[in-house]
Amino acid sequence: MPHANTCPLSQKQLVDEYFMEHRAQILAVAAFLDRLERSQNRDAEDDFRVVAFREALTLLTSGEGERVKRIQMVLSDRDTRLLDERDGQSAYGAPIRGSAPFPQDGGEQ
């Protein structure tokens, strides 16, 4: 591991301090996935955000180091086209795969 021994807390201290917070976050992710599976229209199975989300979950449980860096890259829109024109509210949260991220005619999204 490239960053061994860089956390000043012991594992027990980390668990005591942060377990309940992260338990809640995992339950929120589970609820999101359950709602996706129960939805009436299963029209987002191939949506780039759902694909990236599932890929991030695989990385999360891979047991390999640098999870944050690898997951952040999976969930990052790295397309720099129109960067100067986009505001902070128009990020996609994941790279769009297999389609143009912006309308080809320059019109509104």
Backbone atoms as SQL, in Angstrom:
CREATE TABLE atoms (id INTEGER PRIMARY KEY, chain TEXT, resi INTEGER, resn TEXT, atom TEXT, x REAL, y REAL, z REAL);
INSERT INTO atoms VALUES
  (1, 'A', 1, 'MET', 'N', 0.846, -1.192, 0.000),
  (2, 'A', 1, 'MET', 'CA', 0.000, 0.000, 0.000),
  (3, 'A', 1, 'MET', 'C', 0.882, 1.243, 0.000),
  (4, 'A', 2, 'PRO', 'N', 0.615, 2.170, -0.899),
  (5, 'A', 2, 'PRO', 'CA', 1.476, 3.343, -1.008),
  (6, 'A', 2, 'PRO', 'C', 1.375, 4.314, 0.163),
  (7, 'A', 3, 'HIS', 'N', 0.270, 4.286, 0.904),
  (8, 'A', 3, 'HIS', 'CA', 0.087, 5.255, 1.985),
  (9, 'A', 3, 'HIS', 'C', -0.042, 4.573, 3.342),
  (10, 'A', 4, 'ALA', 'N', 0.702, 3.511, 3.552),
  (11, 'A', 4, 'ALA', 'CA', 0.608, 2.776, 4.812),
  (12, 'A', 4, 'ALA', 'C', 0.993, 3.671, 5.984),
  (13, 'A', 5, 'ASN', 'N', 0.283, 3.513, 7.069),
  (14, 'A', 5, 'ASN', 'CA', 0.566, 4.212, 8.327),
  (15, 'A', 5, 'ASN', 'C', 0.445, 5.731, 8.237),
  (16, 'A', 6, 'THR', 'N', -0.384, 6.243, 7.347),
  (17, 'A', 6, 'THR', 'CA', -0.523, 7.701, 7.247),
  (18, 'A', 6, 'THR', 'C', -1.725, 8.237, 8.015),
  (19, 'A', 7, 'CYS', 'N', -2.575, 7.371, 8.520),
  (20, 'A', 7, 'CYS', 'CA', -3.721, 7.812, 9.319),
  (21, 'A', 7, 'CYS', 'C', -3.317, 7.796, 10.792),
  (22, 'A', 8, 'PRO', 'N', -3.484, 8.912, 11.495),
  (23, 'A', 8, 'PRO', 'CA', -3.052, 8.972, 12.895),
  (24, 'A', 8, 'PRO', 'C', -3.941, 8.174, 13.846),
  (25, 'A', 9, 'LEU', 'N', -5.120, 7.757, 13.396),
  (26, 'A', 9, 'LEU', 'CA', -6.034, 7.007, 14.253),
  (27, 'A', 9, 'LEU', 'C', -5.820, 5.508, 14.083),
  (28, 'A', 10, 'SER', 'N', -6.102, 4.772, 15.138),
  (29, 'A', 10, 'SER', 'CA', -6.073, 3.313, 15.034),
  (30, 'A', 10, 'SER', 'C', -7.339, 2.859, 14.316),
  (31, 'A', 11, 'GLN', 'N', -7.349, 1.622, 13.856),
  (32, 'A', 11, 'GLN', 'CA', -8.553, 1.098, 13.217),
  (33, 'A', 11, 'GLN', 'C', -9.729, 1.138, 14.186),
  (34, 'A', 12, 'LYS', 'N', -9.493, 0.795, 15.428),
  (35, 'A', 12, 'LYS', 'CA', -10.566, 0.816, 16.440),
  (36, 'A', 12, 'LYS', 'C', -11.109, 2.226, 16.609),
  (37, 'A', 13, 'GLN', 'N', -10.211, 3.216, 16.658),
  (38, 'A', 13, 'GLN', 'CA', -10.659, 4.604, 16.781),
  (39, 'A', 13, 'GLN', 'C', -11.493, 5.021, 15.565),
  (40, 'A', 14, 'LEU', 'N', -11.052, 4.623, 14.379),
  (41, 'A', 14, 'LEU', 'CA', -11.805, 4.936, 13.161),
  (42, 'A', 14, 'LEU', 'C', -13.199, 4.322, 13.199),
  (43, 'A', 15, 'VAL', 'N', -13.270, 3.061, 13.593),
  (44, 'A', 15, 'VAL', 'CA', -14.564, 2.384, 13.662),
  (45, 'A', 15, 'VAL', 'C', -15.453, 3.042, 14.709),
  (46, 'A', 16, 'ASP', 'N', -14.886, 3.313, 15.877),
  (47, 'A', 16, 'ASP', 'CA', -15.671, 3.947, 16.942),
  (48, 'A', 16, 'ASP', 'C', -16.207, 5.314, 16.513),
  (49, 'A', 17, 'GLU', 'N', -15.406, 6.061, 15.784),
  (50, 'A', 17, 'GLU', 'CA', -15.768, 7.428, 15.408),
  (51, 'A', 17, 'GLU', 'C', -16.679, 7.504, 14.179),
  (52, 'A', 18, 'TYR', 'N', -16.444, 6.665, 13.183),
  (53, 'A', 18, 'TYR', 'CA', -17.077, 6.868, 11.881),
  (54, 'A', 18, 'TYR', 'C', -17.997, 5.750, 11.398),
  (55, 'A', 19, 'PHE', 'N', -18.109, 4.655, 12.131),
  (56, 'A', 19, 'PHE', 'CA', -18.900, 3.525, 11.647),
  (57, 'A', 19, 'PHE', 'C', -20.353, 3.903, 11.364),
  (58, 'A', 20, 'MET', 'N', -21.015, 4.530, 12.307),
  (59, 'A', 20, 'MET', 'CA', -22.443, 4.835, 12.137),
  (60, 'A', 20, 'MET', 'C', -22.688, 5.775, 10.953),
  (61, 'A', 21, 'GLU', 'N', -21.813, 6.742, 10.768),
  (62, 'A', 21, 'GLU', 'CA', -21.932, 7.664, 9.629),
  (63, 'A', 21, 'GLU', 'C', -21.857, 6.901, 8.305),
  (64, 'A', 22, 'HIS', 'N', -20.892, 6.013, 8.195),
  (65, 'A', 22, 'HIS', 'CA', -20.699, 5.281, 6.948),
  (66, 'A', 22, 'HIS', 'C', -21.724, 4.160, 6.780),
  (67, 'A', 23, 'ARG', 'N', -22.213, 3.628, 7.879),
  (68, 'A', 23, 'ARG', 'CA', -23.315, 2.665, 7.826),
  (69, 'A', 23, 'ARG', 'C', -24.519, 3.325, 7.162),
  (70, 'A', 24, 'ALA', 'N', -24.830, 4.541, 7.557),
  (71, 'A', 24, 'ALA', 'CA', -25.958, 5.272, 6.982),
  (72, 'A', 24, 'ALA', 'C', -25.751, 5.520, 5.489),
  (73, 'A', 25, 'GLN', 'N', -24.533, 5.826, 5.094),
  (74, 'A', 25, 'GLN', 'CA', -24.256, 6.072, 3.683),
  (75, 'A', 25, 'GLN', 'C', -24.419, 4.799, 2.855),
  (76, 'A', 26, 'ILE', 'N', -23.980, 3.669, 3.400),
  (77, 'A', 26, 'ILE', 'CA', -24.150, 2.397, 2.692),
  (78, 'A', 26, 'ILE', 'C', -25.634, 2.060, 2.560),
  (79, 'A', 27, 'LEU', 'N', -26.391, 2.303, 3.615),
  (80, 'A', 27, 'LEU', 'CA', -27.833, 2.053, 3.549),
  (81, 'A', 27, 'LEU', 'C', -28.502, 2.951, 2.508),
  (82, 'A', 28, 'ALA', 'N', -28.039, 4.184, 2.375),
  (83, 'A', 28, 'ALA', 'CA', -28.586, 5.088, 1.358),
  (84, 'A', 28, 'ALA', 'C', -28.284, 4.568, -0.045),
  (85, 'A', 29, 'VAL', 'N', -27.087, 4.052, -0.260),
  (86, 'A', 29, 'VAL', 'CA', -26.730, 3.467, -1.553),
  (87, 'A', 29, 'VAL', 'C', -27.601, 2.244, -1.826),
  (88, 'A', 30, 'ALA', 'N', -27.774, 1.401, -0.821),
  (89, 'A', 30, 'ALA', 'CA', -28.612, 0.208, -0.981),
  (90, 'A', 30, 'ALA', 'C', -30.050, 0.598, -1.327),
  (91, 'A', 31, 'ALA', 'N', -30.564, 1.628, -0.685),
  (92, 'A', 31, 'ALA', 'CA', -31.926, 2.089, -0.968),
  (93, 'A', 31, 'ALA', 'C', -32.042, 2.594, -2.404),
  (94, 'A', 32, 'PHE', 'N', -31.037, 3.323, -2.866),
  (95, 'A', 32, 'PHE', 'CA', -31.025, 3.815, -4.245),
  (96, 'A', 32, 'PHE', 'C', -31.062, 2.642, -5.227),
  (97, 'A', 33, 'LEU', 'N', -30.222, 1.639, -5.000),
  (98, 'A', 33, 'LEU', 'CA', -30.186, 0.477, -5.885),
  (99, 'A', 33, 'LEU', 'C', -31.503, -0.300, -5.840),
  (100, 'A', 34, 'ASP', 'N', -32.084, -0.440, -4.653),
  (101, 'A', 34, 'ASP', 'CA', -33.386, -1.107, -4.538),
  (102, 'A', 34, 'ASP', 'C', -34.459, -0.360, -5.322),
  (103, 'A', 35, 'ARG', 'N', -34.470, 0.966, -5.221),
  (104, 'A', 35, 'ARG', 'CA', -35.462, 1.758, -5.959),
  (105, 'A', 35, 'ARG', 'C', -35.263, 1.606, -7.464),
  (106, 'A', 36, 'LEU', 'N', -34.009, 1.562, -7.912),
  (107, 'A', 36, 'LEU', 'CA', -33.751, 1.344, -9.341),
  (108, 'A', 36, 'LEU', 'C', -34.344, 0.017, -9.798),
  (109, 'A', 37, 'GLU', 'N', -34.123, -1.023, -9.003),
  (110, 'A', 37, 'GLU', 'CA', -34.610, -2.352, -9.378),
  (111, 'A', 37, 'GLU', 'C', -36.129, -2.451, -9.325),
  (112, 'A', 38, 'ARG', 'N', -36.770, -1.702, -8.450),
  (113, 'A', 38, 'ARG', 'CA', -38.226, -1.770, -8.296),
  (114, 'A', 38, 'ARG', 'C', -38.977, -0.791, -9.188),
  (115, 'A', 39, 'SER', 'N', -38.276, 0.071, -9.871),
  (116, 'A', 39, 'SER', 'CA', -38.957, 1.101, -10.657),
  (117, 'A', 39, 'SER', 'C', -39.801, 0.468, -11.764),
  (118, 'A', 40, 'GLN', 'N', -40.911, 1.125, -12.080),
  (119, 'A', 40, 'GLN', 'CA', -41.855, 0.601, -13.070),
  (120, 'A', 40, 'GLN', 'C', -41.233, 0.507, -14.456),
  (121, 'A', 41, 'ASN', 'N', -40.492, 1.506, -14.833),
  (122, 'A', 41, 'ASN', 'CA', -39.805, 1.528, -16.121),
  (123, 'A', 41, 'ASN', 'C', -38.331, 1.263, -15.888),
  (124, 'A', 42, 'ARG', 'N', -37.837, 0.186, -16.415),
  (125, 'A', 42, 'ARG', 'CA', -36.406, -0.115, -16.279),
  (126, 'A', 42, 'ARG', 'C', -35.689, 0.494, -17.486),
  (127, 'A', 43, 'ASP', 'N', -35.746, 1.812, -17.572),
  (128, 'A', 43, 'ASP', 'CA', -35.252, 2.522, -18.741),
  (129, 'A', 43, 'ASP', 'C', -33.903, 3.196, -18.518),
  (130, 'A', 44, 'ALA', 'N', -33.218, 2.855, -17.433),
  (131, 'A', 44, 'ALA', 'CA', -31.923, 3.493, -17.162),
  (132, 'A', 44, 'ALA', 'C', -30.818, 2.477, -16.897),
  (133, 'A', 45, 'GLU', 'N', -31.065, 1.208, -17.202),
  (134, 'A', 45, 'GLU', 'CA', -30.050, 0.181, -16.933),
  (135, 'A', 45, 'GLU', 'C', -28.730, 0.491, -17.640),
  (136, 'A', 46, 'ASP', 'N', -28.811, 1.072, -18.836),
  (137, 'A', 46, 'ASP', 'CA', -27.609, 1.387, -19.604),
  (138, 'A', 46, 'ASP', 'C', -27.224, 2.858, -19.513),
  (139, 'A', 47, 'ASP', 'N', -27.912, 3.618, -18.677),
  (140, 'A', 47, 'ASP', 'CA', -27.578, 5.030, -18.488),
  (141, 'A', 47, 'ASP', 'C', -26.133, 5.128, -18.004),
  (142, 'A', 48, 'PHE', 'N', -25.373, 6.041, -18.581),
  (143, 'A', 48, 'PHE', 'CA', -23.951, 6.150, -18.260),
  (144, 'A', 48, 'PHE', 'C', -23.705, 6.374, -16.776),
  (145, 'A', 49, 'ARG', 'N', -24.621, 7.050, -16.095),
  (146, 'A', 49, 'ARG', 'CA', -24.442, 7.304, -14.661),
  (147, 'A', 49, 'ARG', 'C', -24.637, 6.037, -13.847),
  (148, 'A', 50, 'VAL', 'N', -25.608, 5.231, -14.221),
  (149, 'A', 50, 'VAL', 'CA', -25.842, 3.966, -13.521),
  (150, 'A', 50, 'VAL', 'C', -24.680, 3.013, -13.776),
  (151, 'A', 51, 'VAL', 'N', -24.205, 2.968, -15.006),
  (152, 'A', 51, 'VAL', 'CA', -23.057, 2.122, -15.343),
  (153, 'A', 51, 'VAL', 'C', -21.837, 2.546, -14.525),
  (154, 'A', 52, 'ALA', 'N', -21.573, 3.850, -14.460),
  (155, 'A', 52, 'ALA', 'CA', -20.435, 4.353, -13.683),
  (156, 'A', 52, 'ALA', 'C', -20.620, 4.064, -12.197),
  (157, 'A', 53, 'PHE', 'N', -21.832, 4.199, -11.701),
  (158, 'A', 53, 'PHE', 'CA', -22.126, 3.934, -10.291),
  (159, 'A', 53, 'PHE', 'C', -21.827, 2.480, -9.949),
  (160, 'A', 54, 'ARG', 'N', -22.278, 1.572, -10.799),
  (161, 'A', 54, 'ARG', 'CA', -22.031, 0.141, -10.559),
  (162, 'A', 54, 'ARG', 'C', -20.540, -0.179, -10.665),
  (163, 'A', 55, 'GLU', 'N', -19.855, 0.458, -11.592),
  (164, 'A', 55, 'GLU', 'CA', -18.405, 0.263, -11.710),
  (165, 'A', 55, 'GLU', 'C', -17.698, 0.766, -10.452),
  (166, 'A', 56, 'ALA', 'N', -18.158, 1.887, -9.925),
  (167, 'A', 56, 'ALA', 'CA', -17.576, 2.436, -8.697),
  (168, 'A', 56, 'ALA', 'C', -17.783, 1.480, -7.524),
  (169, 'A', 57, 'LEU', 'N', -18.944, 0.850, -7.450),
  (170, 'A', 57, 'LEU', 'CA', -19.196, -0.115, -6.378),
  (171, 'A', 57, 'LEU', 'C', -18.262, -1.314, -6.483),
  (172, 'A', 58, 'THR', 'N', -17.985, -1.749, -7.700),
  (173, 'A', 58, 'THR', 'CA', -17.039, -2.848, -7.899),
  (174, 'A', 58, 'THR', 'C', -15.651, -2.443, -7.412),
  (175, 'A', 59, 'LEU', 'N', -15.226, -1.234, -7.753),
  (176, 'A', 59, 'LEU', 'CA', -13.924, -0.745, -7.294),
  (177, 'A', 59, 'LEU', 'C', -13.892, -0.611, -5.777),
  (178, 'A', 60, 'LEU', 'N', -14.998, -0.184, -5.202),
  (179, 'A', 60, 'LEU', 'CA', -15.083, 0.001, -3.757),
  (180, 'A', 60, 'LEU', 'C', -14.800, -1.294, -3.013),
  (181, 'A', 61, 'THR', 'N', -15.279, -2.395, -3.547),
  (182, 'A', 61, 'THR', 'CA', -15.130, -3.679, -2.860),
  (183, 'A', 61, 'THR', 'C', -13.972, -4.510, -3.398),
  (184, 'A', 62, 'SER', 'N', -13.129, -3.934, -4.231),
  (185, 'A', 62, 'SER', 'CA', -12.049, -4.693, -4.871),
  (186, 'A', 62, 'SER', 'C', -10.922, -5.074, -3.919),
  (187, 'A', 63, 'GLY', 'N', -10.763, -4.351, -2.823),
  (188, 'A', 63, 'GLY', 'CA', -9.672, -4.639, -1.902),
  (189, 'A', 63, 'GLY', 'C', -8.350, -4.009, -2.311),
  (190, 'A', 64, 'GLU', 'N', -8.331, -3.322, -3.435),
  (191, 'A', 64, 'GLU', 'CA', -7.117, -2.644, -3.884),
  (192, 'A', 64, 'GLU', 'C', -7.061, -1.247, -3.281),
  (193, 'A', 65, 'GLY', 'N', -5.862, -0.710, -3.172),
  (194, 'A', 65, 'GLY', 'CA', -5.669, 0.619, -2.602),
  (195, 'A', 65, 'GLY', 'C', -6.111, 1.737, -3.540),
  (196, 'A', 66, 'GLU', 'N', -5.984, 2.937, -3.051),
  (197, 'A', 66, 'GLU', 'CA', -6.334, 4.158, -3.787),
  (198, 'A', 66, 'GLU', 'C', -7.765, 4.121, -4.322),
  (199, 'A', 67, 'ARG', 'N', -8.678, 3.624, -3.510),
  (200, 'A', 67, 'ARG', 'CA', -10.075, 3.530, -3.936),
  (201, 'A', 67, 'ARG', 'C', -10.655, 4.897, -4.284),
  (202, 'A', 68, 'VAL', 'N', -10.373, 5.884, -3.450),
  (203, 'A', 68, 'VAL', 'CA', -10.949, 7.215, -3.684),
  (204, 'A', 68, 'VAL', 'C', -10.530, 7.740, -5.051),
  (205, 'A', 69, 'LYS', 'N', -9.260, 7.649, -5.359),
  (206, 'A', 69, 'LYS', 'CA', -8.754, 8.161, -6.634),
  (207, 'A', 69, 'LYS', 'C', -9.395, 7.423, -7.810),
  (208, 'A', 70, 'ARG', 'N', -9.430, 6.112, -7.735),
  (209, 'A', 70, 'ARG', 'CA', -9.972, 5.326, -8.845),
  (210, 'A', 70, 'ARG', 'C', -11.475, 5.547, -9.005),
  (211, 'A', 71, 'ILE', 'N', -12.202, 5.606, -7.897),
  (212, 'A', 71, 'ILE', 'CA', -13.648, 5.828, -7.974),
  (213, 'A', 71, 'ILE', 'C', -13.952, 7.243, -8.445),
  (214, 'A', 72, 'GLN', 'N', -13.182, 8.208, -7.979),
  (215, 'A', 72, 'GLN', 'CA', -13.415, 9.585, -8.421),
  (216, 'A', 72, 'GLN', 'C', -13.235, 9.705, -9.928),
  (217, 'A', 73, 'MET', 'N', -12.264, 8.993, -10.483),
  (218, 'A', 73, 'MET', 'CA', -12.062, 9.050, -11.928),
  (219, 'A', 73, 'MET', 'C', -13.234, 8.400, -12.673),
  (220, 'A', 74, 'VAL', 'N', -13.783, 7.317, -12.134),
  (221, 'A', 74, 'VAL', 'CA', -14.938, 6.670, -12.760),
  (222, 'A', 74, 'VAL', 'C', -16.150, 7.598, -12.726),
  (223, 'A', 75, 'LEU', 'N', -16.266, 8.378, -11.654),
  (224, 'A', 75, 'LEU', 'CA', -17.428, 9.253, -11.479),
  (225, 'A', 75, 'LEU', 'C', -17.142, 10.702, -11.880),
  (226, 'A', 76, 'SER', 'N', -16.143, 10.909, -12.713),
  (227, 'A', 76, 'SER', 'CA', -15.786, 12.262, -13.140),
  (228, 'A', 76, 'SER', 'C', -16.027, 12.439, -14.628),
  (229, 'A', 77, 'ASP', 'N', -16.634, 13.542, -14.972),
  (230, 'A', 77, 'ASP', 'CA', -16.802, 13.927, -16.366),
  (231, 'A', 77, 'ASP', 'C', -15.522, 14.648, -16.761),
  (232, 'A', 78, 'ARG', 'N', -14.678, 13.985, -17.519),
  (233, 'A', 78, 'ARG', 'CA', -13.378, 14.554, -17.882),
  (234, 'A', 78, 'ARG', 'C', -13.401, 15.270, -19.234),
  (235, 'A', 79, 'ASP', 'N', -14.566, 15.428, -19.803),
  (236, 'A', 79, 'ASP', 'CA', -14.698, 16.104, -21.086),
  (237, 'A', 79, 'ASP', 'C', -14.456, 17.596, -20.876),
  (238, 'A', 80, 'THR', 'N', -13.461, 18.141, -21.537),
  (239, 'A', 80, 'THR', 'CA', -13.116, 19.550, -21.351),
  (240, 'A', 80, 'THR', 'C', -13.711, 20.452, -22.436),
  (241, 'A', 81, 'ARG', 'N', -14.450, 19.863, -23.378),
  (242, 'A', 81, 'ARG', 'CA', -15.092, 20.699, -24.388),
  (243, 'A', 81, 'ARG', 'C', -16.091, 21.618, -23.703),
  (244, 'A', 82, 'LEU', 'N', -16.155, 22.828, -24.128),
  (245, 'A', 82, 'LEU', 'CA', -17.075, 23.836, -23.604),
  (246, 'A', 82, 'LEU', 'C', -16.874, 24.116, -22.118),
  (247, 'A', 83, 'LEU', 'N', -15.690, 23.815, -21.604),
  (248, 'A', 83, 'LEU', 'CA', -15.424, 23.993, -20.179),
  (249, 'A', 83, 'LEU', 'C', -15.659, 25.431, -19.739),
  (250, 'A', 84, 'ASP', 'N', -15.253, 26.385, -20.556),
  (251, 'A', 84, 'ASP', 'CA', -15.432, 27.787, -20.190),
  (252, 'A', 84, 'ASP', 'C', -16.902, 28.205, -20.183),
  (253, 'A', 85, 'GLU', 'N', -17.734, 27.496, -20.925),
  (254, 'A', 85, 'GLU', 'CA', -19.144, 27.863, -21.021),
  (255, 'A', 85, 'GLU', 'C', -20.018, 27.176, -19.977),
  (256, 'A', 86, 'ARG', 'N', -19.526, 26.093, -19.404),
  (257, 'A', 86, 'ARG', 'CA', -20.333, 25.364, -18.420),
  (258, 'A', 86, 'ARG', 'C', -20.249, 26.053, -17.071),
  (259, 'A', 87, 'ASP', 'N', -21.349, 26.029, -16.353),
  (260, 'A', 87, 'ASP', 'CA', -21.308, 26.518, -14.981),
  (261, 'A', 87, 'ASP', 'C', -21.181, 25.313, -14.055),
  (262, 'A', 88, 'GLY', 'N', -21.022, 25.552, -12.780),
  (263, 'A', 88, 'GLY', 'CA', -20.831, 24.475, -11.824),
  (264, 'A', 88, 'GLY', 'C', -22.024, 23.552, -11.678),
  (265, 'A', 89, 'GLN', 'N', -23.177, 23.956, -12.161),
  (266, 'A', 89, 'GLN', 'CA', -24.385, 23.156, -11.998),
  (267, 'A', 89, 'GLN', 'C', -24.626, 22.176, -13.144),
  (268, 'A', 90, 'SER', 'N', -23.798, 22.208, -14.175),
  (269, 'A', 90, 'SER', 'CA', -24.104, 21.383, -15.335),
  (270, 'A', 90, 'SER', 'C', -23.223, 20.151, -15.462),
  (271, 'A', 91, 'ALA', 'N', -22.518, 19.783, -14.425),
  (272, 'A', 91, 'ALA', 'CA', -21.685, 18.586, -14.486),
  (273, 'A', 91, 'ALA', 'C', -22.572, 17.349, -14.524),
  (274, 'A', 92, 'TYR', 'N', -22.090, 16.314, -15.191),
  (275, 'A', 92, 'TYR', 'CA', -22.849, 15.076, -15.304),
  (276, 'A', 92, 'TYR', 'C', -22.561, 14.108, -14.163),
  (277, 'A', 93, 'GLY', 'N', -21.411, 14.201, -13.525),
  (278, 'A', 93, 'GLY', 'CA', -21.080, 13.309, -12.423),
  (279, 'A', 93, 'GLY', 'C', -20.492, 11.987, -12.861),
  (280, 'A', 94, 'ALA', 'N', -20.358, 11.802, -14.160),
  (281, 'A', 94, 'ALA', 'CA', -19.756, 10.596, -14.721),
  (282, 'A', 94, 'ALA', 'C', -19.501, 10.872, -16.195),
  (283, 'A', 95, 'PRO', 'N', -18.510, 10.212, -16.770),
  (284, 'A', 95, 'PRO', 'CA', -18.275, 10.421, -18.196),
  (285, 'A', 95, 'PRO', 'C', -19.384, 9.780, -19.020),
  (286, 'A', 96, 'ILE', 'N', -19.828, 10.481, -20.021),
  (287, 'A', 96, 'ILE', 'CA', -20.850, 9.940, -20.914),
  (288, 'A', 96, 'ILE', 'C', -20.158, 8.978, -21.860),
  (289, 'A', 97, 'ARG', 'N', -20.680, 7.784, -21.953),
  (290, 'A', 97, 'ARG', 'CA', -20.050, 6.757, -22.784),
  (291, 'A', 97, 'ARG', 'C', -20.926, 6.456, -23.986),
  (292, 'A', 98, 'GLY', 'N', -20.322, 6.463, -25.141),
  (293, 'A', 98, 'GLY', 'CA', -21.034, 6.057, -26.336),
  (294, 'A', 98, 'GLY', 'C', -21.951, 7.095, -26.949),
  (295, 'A', 99, 'SER', 'N', -21.944, 8.299, -26.410),
  (296, 'A', 99, 'SER', 'CA', -22.760, 9.355, -27.015),
  (297, 'A', 99, 'SER', 'C', -22.078, 10.688, -26.789),
  (298, 'A', 100, 'ALA', 'N', -22.420, 11.643, -27.615),
  (299, 'A', 100, 'ALA', 'CA', -21.840, 12.975, -27.474),
  (300, 'A', 100, 'ALA', 'C', -22.404, 13.626, -26.222),
  (301, 'A', 101, 'PRO', 'N', -21.538, 14.199, -25.373),
  (302, 'A', 101, 'PRO', 'CA', -22.036, 14.790, -24.143),
  (303, 'A', 101, 'PRO', 'C', -22.774, 16.097, -24.332),
  (304, 'A', 102, 'PHE', 'N', -22.644, 16.714, -25.492),
  (305, 'A', 102, 'PHE', 'CA', -23.292, 17.993, -25.732),
  (306, 'A', 102, 'PHE', 'C', -23.990, 17.936, -27.076),
  (307, 'A', 103, 'PRO', 'N', -25.088, 18.647, -27.233),
  (308, 'A', 103, 'PRO', 'CA', -25.787, 18.661, -28.521),
  (309, 'A', 103, 'PRO', 'C', -24.851, 19.110, -29.638),
  (310, 'A', 104, 'GLN', 'N', -24.926, 18.431, -30.760),
  (311, 'A', 104, 'GLN', 'CA', -24.042, 18.739, -31.879),
  (312, 'A', 104, 'GLN', 'C', -24.373, 20.075, -32.533),
  (313, 'A', 105, 'ASP', 'N', -25.603, 20.534, -32.390),
  (314, 'A', 105, 'ASP', 'CA', -26.000, 21.777, -33.046),
  (315, 'A', 105, 'ASP', 'C', -25.728, 23.009, -32.197),
  (316, 'A', 106, 'GLY', 'N', -25.168, 22.801, -31.009),
  (317, 'A', 106, 'GLY', 'CA', -24.868, 23.933, -30.144),
  (318, 'A', 106, 'GLY', 'C', -26.065, 24.451, -29.389),
  (319, 'A', 107, 'GLY', 'N', -27.207, 23.754, -29.498),
  (320, 'A', 107, 'GLY', 'CA', -28.423, 24.193, -28.817),
  (321, 'A', 107, 'GLY', 'C', -28.413, 23.852, -27.344),
  (322, 'A', 108, 'GLU', 'N', -29.529, 24.149, -26.707),
  (323, 'A', 108, 'GLU', 'CA', -29.681, 23.871, -25.280),
  (324, 'A', 108, 'GLU', 'C', -29.716, 22.371, -25.042),
  (325, 'A', 109, 'GLN', 'N', -29.301, 21.962, -23.842),
  (326, 'A', 109, 'GLN', 'CA', -29.370, 20.551, -23.464),
  (327, 'A', 109, 'GLN', 'C', -30.764, 20.176, -23.074);
